[in-house]
Structures are given as structure tokens and as C-alpha cells.
Amino acid sequence: MSQPTYRYDPESIVLGMAAIKAAHNRIDDALDALERYADTQLQSWDGDTRQKYNEYKLRWDQSVNNMKDIMVNGAIPSLQRILDNYDHTERINASGWQQG
């Protein structure tokens, strides 16, 4: 039984990072549009209804910010480290073949 072959494709990692950034931007744009729309509707809300909305919106904003933080400060840097490690390993392997 033969060993599996693994292929290193740095472009796929770069494309993955770009896709995460693009998704982040689309989320921001959609949420900005939603907030603008909600602000126009909130003009007629008062009392308990508006207070409840503000409470839920605060939790929503915290969740969205956590999600975006994971995307920007978690996923993208992790993919960059993977890319850097692969590149480093490829350089070491290539130099080994050149020396011997």
C-alpha cells in the first residue's frame, strides 16, 4: 500500500485568507445597512420595547464583534503562520536537496 501524497499549495492558503477578509467586509457592510434601517424604524419605538431592543442589540453587537475578532485575529493570523511554516519547511527541504 502506497503512502498518501500531500501537496503544498501556498496560493490556496492566500486565497483562504482573502476569502475570510472578504466575508468579514460583507458582514460589516450588511450589518451597517441593517443598523441604518433599524435606526429609521426605531424612531417610532418607545418605552419598554426600545429598552428591550437596546439590551438585545448590545448582546448581538458583542456576539458579532467576537465573531469578527475570531476571523481577523484568529483565523487569518493562524493561516499566515501555517503559510510561513510551510514556506520555511520547503526552503529547508530544498536546501537539503541542493547540498547533497
Coordinates of N, CA and C in Angstrom, one line a residue:
M1 N 0.8 -1.2 0.0 CA 0.0 0.0 0.0 C 0.9 1.2 0.0
S2 N 0.6 2.1 -0.9 CA 1.5 3.3 -1.0 C 1.1 4.4 0.0
Q3 N 2.0 5.2 0.3 CA 1.8 6.3 1.2 C 1.0 7.4 0.5
P4 N 0.2 8.1 1.2 CA -0.6 9.2 0.6 C 0.4 10.3 0.2
T5 N 0.1 11.0 -0.9 CA 0.9 12.2 -1.3 C 0.2 13.4 -0.9
Y6 N 1.0 14.3 -0.3 CA 0.5 15.6 0.1 C 1.1 16.7 -0.7
R7 N 0.3 17.6 -1.1 CA 0.7 18.7 -1.9 C 0.6 20.0 -1.2
Y8 N 1.6 20.8 -1.3 CA 1.6 22.2 -0.6 C 1.2 23.2 -1.7
D9 N 0.2 23.9 -1.4 CA -0.3 25.0 -2.4 C -0.4 26.3 -1.6
P10 N 0.6 27.1 -1.6 CA 0.5 28.4 -0.8 C -0.6 29.3 -1.3
E11 N -0.9 29.2 -2.6 CA -1.9 30.1 -3.2 C -3.3 29.8 -2.5
S12 N -3.6 28.5 -2.2 CA -4.8 28.2 -1.6 C -4.9 28.8 -0.2
I13 N -3.8 28.9 0.5 CA -3.9 29.5 1.8 C -4.1 31.0 1.7
V14 N -3.4 31.6 0.7 CA -3.6 33.0 0.5 C -5.0 33.3 0.1
L15 N -5.6 32.5 -0.8 CA -7.0 32.6 -1.2 C -7.9 32.5 0.0
G16 N -7.6 31.5 0.9 CA -8.4 31.3 2.1 C -8.4 32.6 3.0
M17 N -7.2 33.2 3.1 CA -7.2 34.4 3.9 C -8.0 35.5 3.3
A18 N -7.9 35.7 2.0 CA -8.6 36.7 1.2 C -10.1 36.4 1.4
A19 N -10.5 35.2 1.3 CA -11.9 34.9 1.5 C -12.5 35.2 2.8
I20 N -11.7 35.0 3.9 CA -12.1 35.4 5.2 C -12.2 36.9 5.3
K21 N -11.2 37.6 4.8 CA -11.3 39.1 4.8 C -12.5 39.6 4.0
A22 N -12.8 39.0 2.9 CA -14.0 39.4 2.1 C -15.3 39.1 2.8
A23 N -15.3 38.0 3.5 CA -16.5 37.7 4.3 C -16.7 38.7 5.4
H24 N -15.6 39.0 6.0 CA -15.6 40.0 7.1 C -16.2 41.3 6.6
N25 N -15.7 41.7 5.4 CA -16.2 43.0 4.9 C -17.7 42.9 4.5
R26 N -18.1 41.8 3.9 CA -19.5 41.6 3.6 C -20.4 41.7 4.8
I27 N -19.9 41.0 5.9 CA -20.7 41.1 7.2 C -20.8 42.5 7.7
D28 N -19.7 43.2 7.7 CA -19.7 44.6 8.1 C -20.7 45.4 7.3
D29 N -20.6 45.3 6.0 CA -21.5 46.1 5.1 C -23.0 45.7 5.4
A30 N -23.3 44.4 5.5 CA -24.6 44.0 5.7 C -25.1 44.5 7.1
L31 N -24.3 44.4 8.1 CA -24.7 44.9 9.4 C -24.9 46.4 9.5
D32 N -24.0 47.1 8.7 CA -24.2 48.6 8.7 C -25.5 49.0 8.0
A33 N -25.8 48.3 6.9 CA -27.1 48.5 6.2 C -28.3 48.2 7.2
L34 N -28.2 47.1 7.9 CA -29.2 46.7 8.8 C -29.4 47.7 9.9
E35 N -28.3 48.2 10.4 CA -28.4 49.1 11.5 C -29.0 50.5 11.0
R36 N -28.6 50.9 9.8 CA -29.2 52.1 9.3 C -30.8 51.9 9.1
Y37 N -31.2 50.8 8.6 CA -32.6 50.5 8.5 C -33.3 50.5 9.9
A38 N -32.7 49.8 10.8 CA -33.3 49.7 12.2 C -33.4 51.0 12.8
D39 N -32.4 51.9 12.6 CA -32.4 53.2 13.2 C -33.7 54.0 12.7
T40 N -34.0 53.8 11.4 CA -35.2 54.5 10.9 C -36.5 54.0 11.5
Q41 N -36.5 52.7 11.8 CA -37.7 52.1 12.4 C -37.8 52.4 13.9
L42 N -36.7 52.6 14.5 CA -36.7 52.9 16.0 C -37.3 54.2 16.3
Q43 N -37.4 55.1 15.4 CA -37.9 56.4 15.7 C -39.3 56.3 16.3
S44 N -40.1 55.3 15.9 CA -41.4 55.2 16.5 C -41.5 54.3 17.7
W45 N -40.4 53.7 18.1 CA -40.4 52.8 19.3 C -40.2 53.6 20.5
D46 N -40.8 53.2 21.6 CA -40.5 53.9 22.9 C -40.7 52.9 24.1
G47 N -40.4 53.4 25.2 CA -40.6 52.7 26.4 C -39.9 51.4 26.5
D48 N -40.6 50.4 27.0 CA -40.0 49.0 27.2 C -39.5 48.4 25.9
T49 N -40.3 48.6 24.8 CA -39.9 48.0 23.6 C -38.5 48.5 23.1
R50 N -38.3 49.7 23.2 CA -37.0 50.3 22.8 C -35.9 49.8 23.8
Q51 N -36.2 49.8 25.1 CA -35.2 49.3 26.1 C -34.8 47.8 25.8
K52 N -35.8 47.0 25.5 CA -35.5 45.6 25.2 C -34.7 45.5 23.9
Y53 N -35.0 46.3 22.9 CA -34.2 46.3 21.7 C -32.8 46.6 22.0
N54 N -32.6 47.6 22.8 CA -31.2 48.1 23.1 C -30.4 47.0 23.9
E55 N -31.1 46.3 24.8 CA -30.5 45.2 25.5 C -30.1 44.0 24.6
Y56 N -31.0 43.7 23.7 CA -30.7 42.6 22.7 C -29.6 43.0 21.8
K57 N -29.7 44.3 21.3 CA -28.7 44.8 20.4 C -27.3 44.8 21.0
L58 N -27.2 45.1 22.3 CA -25.9 45.1 23.0 C -25.3 43.7 22.9
R59 N -26.2 42.7 23.2 CA -25.7 41.3 23.2 C -25.3 40.9 21.7
W60 N -26.2 41.3 20.8 CA -25.9 41.0 19.4 C -24.6 41.6 19.0
D61 N -24.4 42.8 19.3 CA -23.1 43.5 18.9 C -21.9 42.8 19.5
Q62 N -22.0 42.4 20.8 CA -20.9 41.6 21.4 C -20.6 40.3 20.7
S63 N -21.7 39.6 20.3 CA -21.5 38.4 19.6 C -20.9 38.6 18.2
V64 N -21.4 39.6 17.5 CA -20.8 39.9 16.2 C -19.3 40.3 16.3
N65 N -19.0 41.1 17.3 CA -17.6 41.5 17.5 C -16.7 40.3 17.8
N66 N -17.3 39.4 18.6 CA -16.5 38.2 18.9 C -16.2 37.4 17.7
M67 N -17.3 37.3 16.8 CA -17.1 36.5 15.6 C -16.1 37.2 14.7
K68 N -16.2 38.5 14.5 CA -15.2 39.2 13.7 C -13.8 39.1 14.3
D69 N -13.7 39.2 15.6 CA -12.4 39.0 16.2 C -11.8 37.7 15.9
I70 N -12.6 36.6 15.9 CA -12.1 35.3 15.6 C -11.6 35.3 14.2
M71 N -12.3 35.9 13.3 CA -12.0 35.9 11.9 C -10.6 36.7 11.6
V72 N -10.6 37.9 12.2 CA -9.5 38.8 11.9 C -8.2 38.5 12.8
N73 N -8.5 38.2 14.1 CA -7.3 38.0 15.0 C -7.0 36.5 15.3
G74 N -7.9 35.6 14.8 CA -7.7 34.2 15.0 C -7.4 33.5 13.7
A75 N -8.3 33.4 12.8 CA -8.2 32.6 11.6 C -7.1 33.1 10.6
I76 N -7.1 34.4 10.4 CA -6.2 35.0 9.4 C -4.7 34.8 9.9
P77 N -4.4 35.2 11.1 CA -3.1 35.0 11.6 C -2.7 33.5 11.7
S78 N -3.6 32.7 12.0 CA -3.3 31.2 12.0 C -2.9 30.7 10.6
L79 N -3.7 31.1 9.6 CA -3.4 30.7 8.3 C -2.0 31.3 7.8
Q80 N -1.8 32.5 8.3 CA -0.5 33.1 7.9 C 0.7 32.4 8.5
R81 N 0.5 31.9 9.8 CA 1.6 31.1 10.4 C 1.7 29.8 9.7
I82 N 0.6 29.2 9.3 CA 0.7 27.9 8.5 C 1.5 28.2 7.2
L83 N 1.2 29.2 6.5 CA 1.9 29.6 5.3 C 3.3 29.8 5.6
D84 N 3.7 30.5 6.6 CA 5.1 30.8 6.9 C 5.8 29.5 7.3
N85 N 5.2 28.6 8.0 CA 5.8 27.3 8.4 C 6.0 26.4 7.2
Y86 N 5.0 26.4 6.3 CA 5.2 25.6 5.1 C 6.3 26.2 4.3
D87 N 6.4 27.5 4.1 CA 7.4 28.1 3.3 C 8.8 27.8 3.9
H88 N 8.9 27.9 5.2 CA 10.1 27.6 5.9 C 10.6 26.1 5.7
T89 N 9.6 25.2 5.8 CA 9.9 23.8 5.6 C 10.3 23.5 4.2
E90 N 9.7 24.2 3.3 CA 10.0 24.0 1.8 C 11.4 24.5 1.6
R91 N 11.8 25.6 2.2 CA 13.2 26.1 2.0 C 14.2 25.2 2.6
I92 N 13.9 24.6 3.7 CA 14.8 23.7 4.4 C 15.0 22.4 3.5
N93 N 13.8 21.9 3.0 CA 13.9 20.7 2.2 C 14.6 21.0 0.9
A94 N 14.4 22.1 0.3 CA 15.0 22.4 -1.0 C 16.5 22.6 -0.8
S95 N 17.0 23.2 0.3 CA 18.4 23.3 0.5 C 19.0 22.0 0.8
G96 N 18.3 21.1 1.4 CA 18.9 19.7 1.6 C 19.1 19.0 0.3
W97 N 18.2 19.2 -0.6 CA 18.4 18.5 -1.9 C 19.6 19.2 -2.7
Q98 N 19.7 20.5 -2.5 CA 20.8 21.2 -3.2 C 22.2 20.8 -2.7
Q99 N 22.3 20.5 -1.4 CA 23.5 20.2 -0.8 C 24.0 18.8 -1.1
G100 N 23.1 17.9 -1.3 CA 23.5 16.6 -1.3 C 23.1 15.8 -2.4

